[in-house]
């Protein structure tokens, strides 16, 4: 199955005095990719999750390698795929590239939680099925 | 002449513990609208301005009224028009609405500056002509 | 009565590719000054307000003049005073300076709201009394 | 040798609609701890580095585990220690806790770069000596 793809652009607000992306802004972008993935691919918008069903997907851990700097105006092509689905967790890999030059690779674990109890809960079966369709064996 | 229009969406990263847009994030959005206006409408991208020509358009003043709260997932329709063009300055009005409900009105003044000397400079004639085409008398 | 004073420092995260404070970050700082004012001067922390009493103080309007740029490492001395106290609203003036050079002046209106009903409510008498002690006639 | 210690507070601007720290904001805090470490402990402020000597310390990689949520108003006690010093790189471990409850652990690699050439350069001997004094074997 193909990965989920999303394009963003490096705006002025993302750049630091060295005129490259300030790395904490990458995590805002990563959150945007994950949020867009849930809304557009899984059919479970953050609005529906947070405001209606009172569930969320906080990050449990994330490791990120920054391969090359991104500059003001660069288009970033994001690719997300699922590497493991646990009872309440989801491992994913995210890659960003610009004009085929790798910019970053992130590997993280999300956990589905009940926001009112702040306790992990199992993926609903229909969401699990959709998430599975984005599962890939990571290329070596 | 029609105003410049741009649509953004309220993402998780914009929202505060009351689940509405944290108002400093509106100014990031306002900057995005201005940046997109310069890149797409004026044909003068921030990358070209900052990295190549070493000019910028810092905000000299901005006044903003927040008419109603925006919530996670809301689409925001932005409308920017020019109200006055000075030698080195530009007055603009920006409105954001969601489903025709007004969310904010901002009126600001940008100044074109030489970034190395941090001194104001005159608008180039071709840019001034384009900016003029977005000039409107503000509706009463 | 003296104004409320607070010092912040311009960090890397506040600065843009021109190596000066990106103006939306000033609004994060303004929020920090207001939050610190409520917590330290009024004795009503945002945690207590939001998480316990379910009230908030969203900004109704704010107008800001940027007098001079702030650079990485600058200390900013903030001064907040109250200019008017309404039933549910508060007008304030905020000034930031660095080594006595004015950087910005902001004038805004906060509104006390019940977060669950998103409706304005009256200032409690004890808070109103404290707020009044920070009231000043603005210097001409 | 003792680790470098720094305290920050969870402000409104760091919190998401679940009223806990939005994880990208942790990376802004991590950058603040590193920036304060360089300025206060190493004696090499980011202003001196970026604006005068034209060097920087971009993050090459960072892995972060989030142990427990942080809430509005929490004090965060940060502890940074150096785990390896390479020719141009620095490995570090950062821990944040609130009232002795672990909140996050981050392990990262910074690289010293010449900003004009965007090429890595060796740590100056005096800075290397100071960095070495913050070196610790990580507890098992």
mmCIF file of N, CA and C in Angstrom, chain B residues 2 11 16 53-54 56 89 114 118 135:
data_model
loop_
_atom_site.group_PDB
_atom_site.id
_atom_site.type_symbol
_atom_site.label_atom_id
_atom_site.label_comp_id
_atom_site.label_asym_id
_atom_site.label_seq_id
_atom_site.Cartn_x
_atom_site.Cartn_y
_atom_site.Cartn_z
ATOM 1 N N UNK B 2 -10.761 43.278 -6.906
ATOM 2 C CA UNK B 2 -11.045 42.328 -5.828
ATOM 3 C C UNK B 2 -9.892 42.266 -4.836
ATOM 4 N N UNK B 11 -5.645 24.382 12.814
ATOM 5 C CA UNK B 11 -5.054 23.092 13.157
ATOM 6 C C UNK B 11 -4.875 23.011 14.678
ATOM 7 N N UNK B 16 -5.682 26.543 22.009
ATOM 8 C CA UNK B 16 -5.291 26.656 23.410
ATOM 9 C C UNK B 16 -6.145 25.734 24.270
ATOM 10 N N UNK B 53 17.386 39.666 -2.507
ATOM 11 C CA UNK B 53 17.458 41.132 -2.593
ATOM 12 C C UNK B 53 17.734 41.795 -1.248
ATOM 13 N N UNK B 54 17.675 41.001 -0.176
ATOM 14 C CA UNK B 54 17.972 41.519 1.166
ATOM 15 C C UNK B 54 17.053 42.683 1.547
ATOM 16 N N UNK B 56 12.948 43.405 3.313
ATOM 17 C CA UNK B 56 11.889 42.785 4.092
ATOM 18 C C UNK B 56 10.752 43.753 4.306
ATOM 19 N N UNK B 89 5.791 52.580 2.656
ATOM 20 C CA UNK B 89 4.864 51.874 3.553
ATOM 21 C C UNK B 89 3.635 51.378 2.801
ATOM 22 N N UNK B 114 15.473 47.926 3.726
ATOM 23 C CA UNK B 114 16.742 47.320 3.330
ATOM 24 C C UNK B 114 17.269 46.615 4.579
ATOM 25 N N UNK B 118 18.838 48.335 7.594
ATOM 26 C CA UNK B 118 17.637 48.501 8.424
ATOM 27 C C UNK B 118 17.068 49.916 8.251
ATOM 28 N N UNK B 135 -5.899 47.985 -4.204
ATOM 29 C CA UNK B 135 -6.363 49.081 -3.358
ATOM 30 C C UNK B 135 -7.886 49.168 -3.411
#
